Coordinates of C-alpha atoms and ligand atoms in Angstrom, one line a residue:
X177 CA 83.1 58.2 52.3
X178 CA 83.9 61.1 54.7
X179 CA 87.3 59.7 56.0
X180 CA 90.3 60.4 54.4
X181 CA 91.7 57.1 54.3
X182 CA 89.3 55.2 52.5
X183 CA 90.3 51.6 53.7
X184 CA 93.4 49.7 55.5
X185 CA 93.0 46.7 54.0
X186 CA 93.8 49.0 50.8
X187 CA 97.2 49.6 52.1
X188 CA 100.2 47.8 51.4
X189 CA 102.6 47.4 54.4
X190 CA 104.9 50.4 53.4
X191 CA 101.9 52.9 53.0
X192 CA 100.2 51.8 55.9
X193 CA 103.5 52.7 57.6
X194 CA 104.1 55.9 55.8
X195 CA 100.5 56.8 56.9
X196 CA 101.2 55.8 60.6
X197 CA 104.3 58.0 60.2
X198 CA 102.5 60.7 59.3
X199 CA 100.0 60.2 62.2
X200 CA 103.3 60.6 64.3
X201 CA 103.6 57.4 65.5
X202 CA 107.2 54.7 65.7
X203 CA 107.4 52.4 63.2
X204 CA 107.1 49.5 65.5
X205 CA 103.0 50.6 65.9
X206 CA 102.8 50.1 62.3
X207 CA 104.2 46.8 62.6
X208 CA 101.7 46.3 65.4
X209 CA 98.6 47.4 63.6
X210 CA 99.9 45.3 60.2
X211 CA 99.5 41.9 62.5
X212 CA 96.4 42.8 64.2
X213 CA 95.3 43.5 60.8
X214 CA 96.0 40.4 59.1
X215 CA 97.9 37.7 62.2
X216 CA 95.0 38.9 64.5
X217 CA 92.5 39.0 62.5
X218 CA 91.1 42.2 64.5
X219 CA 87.8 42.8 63.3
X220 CA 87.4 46.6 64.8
X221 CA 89.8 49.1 66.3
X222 CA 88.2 48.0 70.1
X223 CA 90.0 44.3 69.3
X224 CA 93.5 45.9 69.2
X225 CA 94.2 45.7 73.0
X226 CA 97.9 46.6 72.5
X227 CA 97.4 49.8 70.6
X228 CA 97.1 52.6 72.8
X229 CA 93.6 54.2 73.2
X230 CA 94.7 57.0 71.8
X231 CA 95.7 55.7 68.6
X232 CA 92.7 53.6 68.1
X233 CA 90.9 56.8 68.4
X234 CA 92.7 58.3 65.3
X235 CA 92.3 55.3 63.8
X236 CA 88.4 55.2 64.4
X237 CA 88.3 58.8 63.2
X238 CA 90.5 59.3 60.6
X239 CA 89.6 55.6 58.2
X240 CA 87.7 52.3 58.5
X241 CA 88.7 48.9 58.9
X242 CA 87.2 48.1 55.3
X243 CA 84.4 48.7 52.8
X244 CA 82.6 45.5 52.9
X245 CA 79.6 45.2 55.0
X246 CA 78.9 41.9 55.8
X247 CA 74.6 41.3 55.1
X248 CA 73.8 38.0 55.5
X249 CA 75.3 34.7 56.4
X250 CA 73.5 31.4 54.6
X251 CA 74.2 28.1 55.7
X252 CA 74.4 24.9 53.6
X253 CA 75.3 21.6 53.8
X254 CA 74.6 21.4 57.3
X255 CA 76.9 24.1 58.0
X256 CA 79.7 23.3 55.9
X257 CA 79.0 25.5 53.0
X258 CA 78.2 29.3 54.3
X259 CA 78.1 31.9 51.7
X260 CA 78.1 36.2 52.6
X261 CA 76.4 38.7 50.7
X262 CA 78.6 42.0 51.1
X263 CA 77.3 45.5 50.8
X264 CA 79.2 47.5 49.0
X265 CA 79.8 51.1 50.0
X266 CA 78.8 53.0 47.1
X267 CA 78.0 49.7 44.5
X268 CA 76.2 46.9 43.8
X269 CA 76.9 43.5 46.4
X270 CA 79.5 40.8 46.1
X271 CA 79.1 37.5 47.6
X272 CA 81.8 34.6 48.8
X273 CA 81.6 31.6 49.5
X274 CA 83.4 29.5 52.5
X275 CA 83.6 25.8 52.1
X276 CA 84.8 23.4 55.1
X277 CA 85.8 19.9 54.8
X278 CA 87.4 17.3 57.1
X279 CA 91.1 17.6 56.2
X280 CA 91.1 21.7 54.6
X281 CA 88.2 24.3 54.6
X282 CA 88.6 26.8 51.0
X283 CA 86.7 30.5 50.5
X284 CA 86.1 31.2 47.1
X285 CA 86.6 35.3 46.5
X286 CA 84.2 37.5 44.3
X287 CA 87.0 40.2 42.2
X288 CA 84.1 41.9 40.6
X289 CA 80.8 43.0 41.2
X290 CA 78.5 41.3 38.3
X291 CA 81.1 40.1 35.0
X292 CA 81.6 41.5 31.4
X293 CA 82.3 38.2 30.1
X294 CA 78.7 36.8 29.3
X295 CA 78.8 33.0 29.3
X296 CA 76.0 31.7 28.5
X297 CA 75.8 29.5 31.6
X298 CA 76.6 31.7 34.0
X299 CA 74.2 33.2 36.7
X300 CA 76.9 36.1 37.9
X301 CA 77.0 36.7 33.8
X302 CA 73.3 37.9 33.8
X303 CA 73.8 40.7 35.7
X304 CA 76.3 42.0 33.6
X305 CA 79.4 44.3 34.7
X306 CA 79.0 46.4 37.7
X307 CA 82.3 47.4 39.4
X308 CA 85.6 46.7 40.1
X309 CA 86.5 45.3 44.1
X310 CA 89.6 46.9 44.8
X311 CA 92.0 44.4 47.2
X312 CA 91.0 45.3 50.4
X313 CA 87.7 44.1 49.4
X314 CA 89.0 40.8 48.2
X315 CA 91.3 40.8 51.4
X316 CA 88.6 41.5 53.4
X317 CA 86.2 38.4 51.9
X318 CA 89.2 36.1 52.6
X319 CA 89.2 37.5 56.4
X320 CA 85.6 37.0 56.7
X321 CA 86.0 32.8 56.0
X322 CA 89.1 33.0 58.6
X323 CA 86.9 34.6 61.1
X324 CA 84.2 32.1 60.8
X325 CA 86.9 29.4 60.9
X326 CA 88.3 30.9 63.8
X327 CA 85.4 30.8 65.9
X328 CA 84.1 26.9 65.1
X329 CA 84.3 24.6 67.9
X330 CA 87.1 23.2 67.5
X331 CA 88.7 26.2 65.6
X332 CA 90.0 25.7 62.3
X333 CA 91.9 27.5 60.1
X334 CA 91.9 28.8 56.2
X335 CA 93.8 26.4 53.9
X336 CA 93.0 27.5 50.1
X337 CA 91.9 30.8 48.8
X338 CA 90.0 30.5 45.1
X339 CA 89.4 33.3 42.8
X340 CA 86.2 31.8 41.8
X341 CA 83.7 33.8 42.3
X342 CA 81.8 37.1 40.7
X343 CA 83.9 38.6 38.2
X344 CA 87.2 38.1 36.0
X345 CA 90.0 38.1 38.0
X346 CA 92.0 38.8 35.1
X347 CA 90.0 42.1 33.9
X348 CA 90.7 43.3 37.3
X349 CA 94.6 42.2 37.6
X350 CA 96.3 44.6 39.1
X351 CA 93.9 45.0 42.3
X352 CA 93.6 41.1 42.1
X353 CA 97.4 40.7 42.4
X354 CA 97.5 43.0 44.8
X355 CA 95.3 40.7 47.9
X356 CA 97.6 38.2 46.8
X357 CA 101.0 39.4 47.6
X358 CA 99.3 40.7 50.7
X359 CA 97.2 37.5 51.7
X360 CA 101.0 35.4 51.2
X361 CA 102.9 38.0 53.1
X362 CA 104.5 35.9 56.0
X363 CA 104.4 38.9 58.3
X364 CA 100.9 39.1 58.1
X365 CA 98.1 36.3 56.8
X366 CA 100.7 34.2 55.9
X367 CA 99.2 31.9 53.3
X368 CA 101.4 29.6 51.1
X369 CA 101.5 30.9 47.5
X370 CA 100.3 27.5 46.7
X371 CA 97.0 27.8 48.5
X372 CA 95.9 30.4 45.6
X373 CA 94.0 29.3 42.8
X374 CA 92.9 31.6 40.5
X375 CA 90.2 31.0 37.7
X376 CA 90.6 32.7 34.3
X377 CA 87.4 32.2 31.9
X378 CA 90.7 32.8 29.1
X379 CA 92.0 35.9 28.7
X380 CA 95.4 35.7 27.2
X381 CA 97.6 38.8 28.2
X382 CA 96.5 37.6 31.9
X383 CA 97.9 33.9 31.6
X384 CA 101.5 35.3 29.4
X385 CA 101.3 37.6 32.9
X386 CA 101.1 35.2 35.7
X387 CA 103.3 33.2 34.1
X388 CA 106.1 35.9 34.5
X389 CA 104.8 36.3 38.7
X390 CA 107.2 35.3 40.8
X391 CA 104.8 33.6 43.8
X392 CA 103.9 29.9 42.4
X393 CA 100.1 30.2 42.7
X394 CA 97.7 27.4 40.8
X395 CA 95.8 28.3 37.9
X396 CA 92.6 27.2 36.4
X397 CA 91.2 28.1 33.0
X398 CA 87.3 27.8 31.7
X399 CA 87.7 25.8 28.7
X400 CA 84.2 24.2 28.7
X401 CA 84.5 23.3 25.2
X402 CA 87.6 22.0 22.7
X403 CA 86.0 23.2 19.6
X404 CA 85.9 26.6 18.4
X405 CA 82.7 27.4 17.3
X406 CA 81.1 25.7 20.2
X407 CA 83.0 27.7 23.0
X408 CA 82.8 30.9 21.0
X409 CA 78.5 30.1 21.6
X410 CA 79.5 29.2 25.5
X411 CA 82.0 31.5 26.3
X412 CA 82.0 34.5 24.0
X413 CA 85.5 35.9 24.3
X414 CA 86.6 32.9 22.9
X415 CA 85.8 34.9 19.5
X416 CA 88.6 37.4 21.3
X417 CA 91.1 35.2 22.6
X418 CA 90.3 31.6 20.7
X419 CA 91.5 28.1 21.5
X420 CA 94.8 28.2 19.6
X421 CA 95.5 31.5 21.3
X422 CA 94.8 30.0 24.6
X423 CA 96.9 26.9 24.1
X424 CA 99.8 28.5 23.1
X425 CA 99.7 30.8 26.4
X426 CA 99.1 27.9 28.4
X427 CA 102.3 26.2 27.2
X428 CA 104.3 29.6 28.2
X429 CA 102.7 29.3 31.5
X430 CA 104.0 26.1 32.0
X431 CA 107.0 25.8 30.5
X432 CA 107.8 28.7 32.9
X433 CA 106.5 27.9 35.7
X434 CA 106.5 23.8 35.8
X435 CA 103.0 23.6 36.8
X436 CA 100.0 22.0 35.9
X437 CA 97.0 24.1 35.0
X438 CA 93.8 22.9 35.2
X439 CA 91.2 22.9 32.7
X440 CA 87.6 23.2 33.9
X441 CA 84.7 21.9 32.1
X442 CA 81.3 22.7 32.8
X443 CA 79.2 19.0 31.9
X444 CA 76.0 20.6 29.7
X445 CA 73.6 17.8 28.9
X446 CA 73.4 17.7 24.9
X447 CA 75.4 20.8 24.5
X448 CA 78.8 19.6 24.9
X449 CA 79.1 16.3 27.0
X450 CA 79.0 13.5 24.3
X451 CA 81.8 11.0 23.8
X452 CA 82.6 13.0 20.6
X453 CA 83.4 16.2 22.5
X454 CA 85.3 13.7 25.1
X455 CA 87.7 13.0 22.8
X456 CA 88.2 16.1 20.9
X457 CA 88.9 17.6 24.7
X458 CA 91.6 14.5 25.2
X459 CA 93.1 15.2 22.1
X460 CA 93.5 18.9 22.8
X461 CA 94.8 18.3 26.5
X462 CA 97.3 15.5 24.3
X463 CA 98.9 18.7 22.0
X464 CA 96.7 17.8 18.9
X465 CA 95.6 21.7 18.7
X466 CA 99.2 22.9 18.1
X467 CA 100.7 19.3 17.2
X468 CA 103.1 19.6 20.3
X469 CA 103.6 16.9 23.6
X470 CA 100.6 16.8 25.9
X471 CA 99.9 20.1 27.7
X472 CA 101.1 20.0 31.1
X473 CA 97.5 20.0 32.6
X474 CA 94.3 18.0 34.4
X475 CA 90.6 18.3 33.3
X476 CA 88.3 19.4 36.4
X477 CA 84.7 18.4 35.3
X478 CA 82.1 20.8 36.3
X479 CA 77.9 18.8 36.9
X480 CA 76.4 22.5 36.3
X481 CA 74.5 24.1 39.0
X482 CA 70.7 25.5 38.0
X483 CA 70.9 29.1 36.6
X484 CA 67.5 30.3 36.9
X485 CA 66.0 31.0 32.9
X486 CA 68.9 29.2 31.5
X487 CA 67.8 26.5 28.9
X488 CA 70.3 24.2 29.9
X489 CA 70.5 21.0 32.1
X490 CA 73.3 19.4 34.0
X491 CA 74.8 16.1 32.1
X492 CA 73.1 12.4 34.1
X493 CA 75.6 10.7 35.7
X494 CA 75.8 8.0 33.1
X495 CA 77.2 10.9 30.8
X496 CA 79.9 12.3 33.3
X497 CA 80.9 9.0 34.0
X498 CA 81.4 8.4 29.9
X499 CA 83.1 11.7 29.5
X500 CA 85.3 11.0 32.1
X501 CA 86.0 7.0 30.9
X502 CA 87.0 8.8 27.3
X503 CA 89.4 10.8 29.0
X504 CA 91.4 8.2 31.1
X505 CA 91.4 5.9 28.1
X506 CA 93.8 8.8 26.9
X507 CA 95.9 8.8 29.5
X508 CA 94.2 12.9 30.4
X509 CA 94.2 13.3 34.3
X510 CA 90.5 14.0 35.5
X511 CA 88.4 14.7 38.4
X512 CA 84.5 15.7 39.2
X513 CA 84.3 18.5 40.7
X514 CA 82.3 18.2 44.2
X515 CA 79.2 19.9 44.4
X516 CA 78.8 22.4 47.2
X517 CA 76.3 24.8 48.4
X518 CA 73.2 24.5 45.6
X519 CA 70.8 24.5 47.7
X520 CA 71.6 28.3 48.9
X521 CA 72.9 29.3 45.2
X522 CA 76.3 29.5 46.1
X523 CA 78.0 26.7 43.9
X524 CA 80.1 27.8 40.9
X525 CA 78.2 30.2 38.4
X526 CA 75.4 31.1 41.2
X527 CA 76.5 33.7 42.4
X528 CA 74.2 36.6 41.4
X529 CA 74.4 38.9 44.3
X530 CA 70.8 37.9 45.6
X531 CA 69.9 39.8 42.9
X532 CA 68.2 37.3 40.5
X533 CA 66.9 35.2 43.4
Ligands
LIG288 N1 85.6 34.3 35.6 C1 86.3 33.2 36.1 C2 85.8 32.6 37.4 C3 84.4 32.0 37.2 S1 83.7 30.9 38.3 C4 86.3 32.1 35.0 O1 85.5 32.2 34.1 O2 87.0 31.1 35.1 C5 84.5 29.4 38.3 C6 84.0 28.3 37.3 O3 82.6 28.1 37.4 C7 84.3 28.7 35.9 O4 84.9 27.7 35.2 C8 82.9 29.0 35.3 O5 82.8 28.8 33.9 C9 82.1 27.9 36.1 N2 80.7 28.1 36.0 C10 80.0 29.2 35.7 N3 78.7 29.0 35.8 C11 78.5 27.7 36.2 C12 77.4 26.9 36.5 N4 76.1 27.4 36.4 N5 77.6 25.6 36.9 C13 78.9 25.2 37.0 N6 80.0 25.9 36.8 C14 79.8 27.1 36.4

């Protein structure tokens, strides 16, 4: 990168006024260039017809918009379900996904490039680690999906953001947090705190974390098994940060914060989907695991979407249906997730860069 100021989107407001300060213009230009930035939704300096031409010249010389570059579009779901493949400058792709339904339309954000965390179910998992996105690049995903919104006939506009994509949000915290603050920033993109959802596959220090954050954002951890040994094979950090760990965090959270969390629970036929591991998930979500009340939380059953080499299947209907009947009968809130995008691998856990496909 030959420009000295790698990114705006990696600027927070005050450093992208600083920076504007030092270019020698008012502050009110900053102000300007912040809501074409992120009201606007400008996608190049030519779009920002009230910035003089002059200043969109140093702009166009001096840094870049962002550090995505947007490859391919794939369409799904008769257009409903569209999922980018990024370049990265310098690193290995991301991909996002953008969902659209009648009543809301939801992008799910890639944090990482590739993920340390190796589930065993996981497509993203397979290609191991690559890099960190800083959060201009998970700002600039999130702009993307209100772009495409933007320009549907009718338009339509972004109502949830989910951190759900490639990568652990929580290994890459700071950067993560940081397209937050700026996504909710009424001065700018302006979405409720409440639109967030982020997915943790259950790392400890990051849950006691949010939990002190003072925006009200929705969180969602992978439990995908209640018993120890069983998750440990699914989700090996669980050997790092195991079930009692997790559950004790979890009550912090919400005694903190008075809000639900929601346990996801990928539905592997024979591996953990039986009536038996039903039960032991009730009684977990019911405060057997630490003999305390009922967590404050909801089970979001996952049907799992085709991993190419994986020898695993998605439970039959019969079994979700089961599953779920065991959960209700103790009193744990549930829903089935709804499947979007697996024809064009971009439901949860296919996201693999078009790498493996
Ligand atoms: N790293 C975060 C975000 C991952 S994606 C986390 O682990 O939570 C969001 C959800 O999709 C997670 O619960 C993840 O375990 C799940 N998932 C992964 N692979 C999947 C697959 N092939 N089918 C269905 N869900 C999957």
């Amino acid at each position: 990168m030959d420009k000295r100021i790698p990114s705006l989107y990696d600027l927070a407001p005050d450093a992208l006024a600083e920076q504007m300060a030092r270019w020698g213009q008012p502050a009110f230009r900053a102000k300007q260039l912040y809501r074409q930035l992120y009201a606007k939704l400008a996608a190049d300096f030519a779009a920002m017809s009230d910035l003089p031409a002059a200043l969109r010249e140093t702009l166009a010389r001096e840094t870049v918009l962002g550090t995505l570059e947007l490859r391919n579009v794939q369409t799904g779901d008769r257009g409903l379900t569209r999922k980018a493949l990024f370049g990265v400058t310098g690193g290995p792709p991301v991909e996002s996904v953008l969902m659209i339904y009648d009543d809301r339309a939801t992008v799910c954000v890639s944090t990482q490039s590739g993920c340390a965390m190796g589930c065993t179910f996981c497509a993203t998992a397979q290609l191991g680690f690559r890099l960190n996105l800083s959060a201009g690049q998970m700002i600039e995903q999130v702009l993307w999906a209100a772009r495409e919104l933007a320009a549907m006939k009718p338009p339509r506009t972004l109502t949830n953001v989910v951190y759900m994509g490639m990568g652990e949000p929580f290994n890459n915290y700071d950067a993560w947090w940081e397209s937050v603050v700026r996504l909710h920033d009424p001065k700018g993109f302006n979405m409720g705190a409440r639109s967030f959802t982020v997915s943790t596959v259950g790392i400890v220090p990051g849950i006691l974390r949010l939990a002190e954050e003072d925006l009200p954002i929705n969180l969602a951890i992978s439990l995908h098994a209640a018993d120890g040994a069983l998750r440990s094979r699914l989700v090996p950090v669980n050997r790092k940060y195991p079930i009692a760990e997790l559950v004790r965090a979890t009550r912090v959270y919400t005694e903190k914060t008075h809000r639900r969390v929601s346990f996801e629970y990928v539905l592997l036929q024979g591996v953990n989907d039986s009536p038996d591991h039903a039960l032991e998930l009730a009684k977990l979500c019911r405060g057997a695991a630490d003999k305390g009340p009922p967590l404050l939380c909801h089970v979001n059953l996952i049907p799992w979407n085709p991993v190419p080499g994986a020898p695993l299947g998605p439970s039959d209907r019969k079994r979700v249906l089961a599953f779920q009947q065991v959960l209700e009968a103790y009193k744990v809130a549930c829903t089935v997730r709804v499947q979007r995008g697996v024809d064009i691998a971009a439901a949860c856990g296919q996201l693999a860069g078009a790498v493996l496909t």
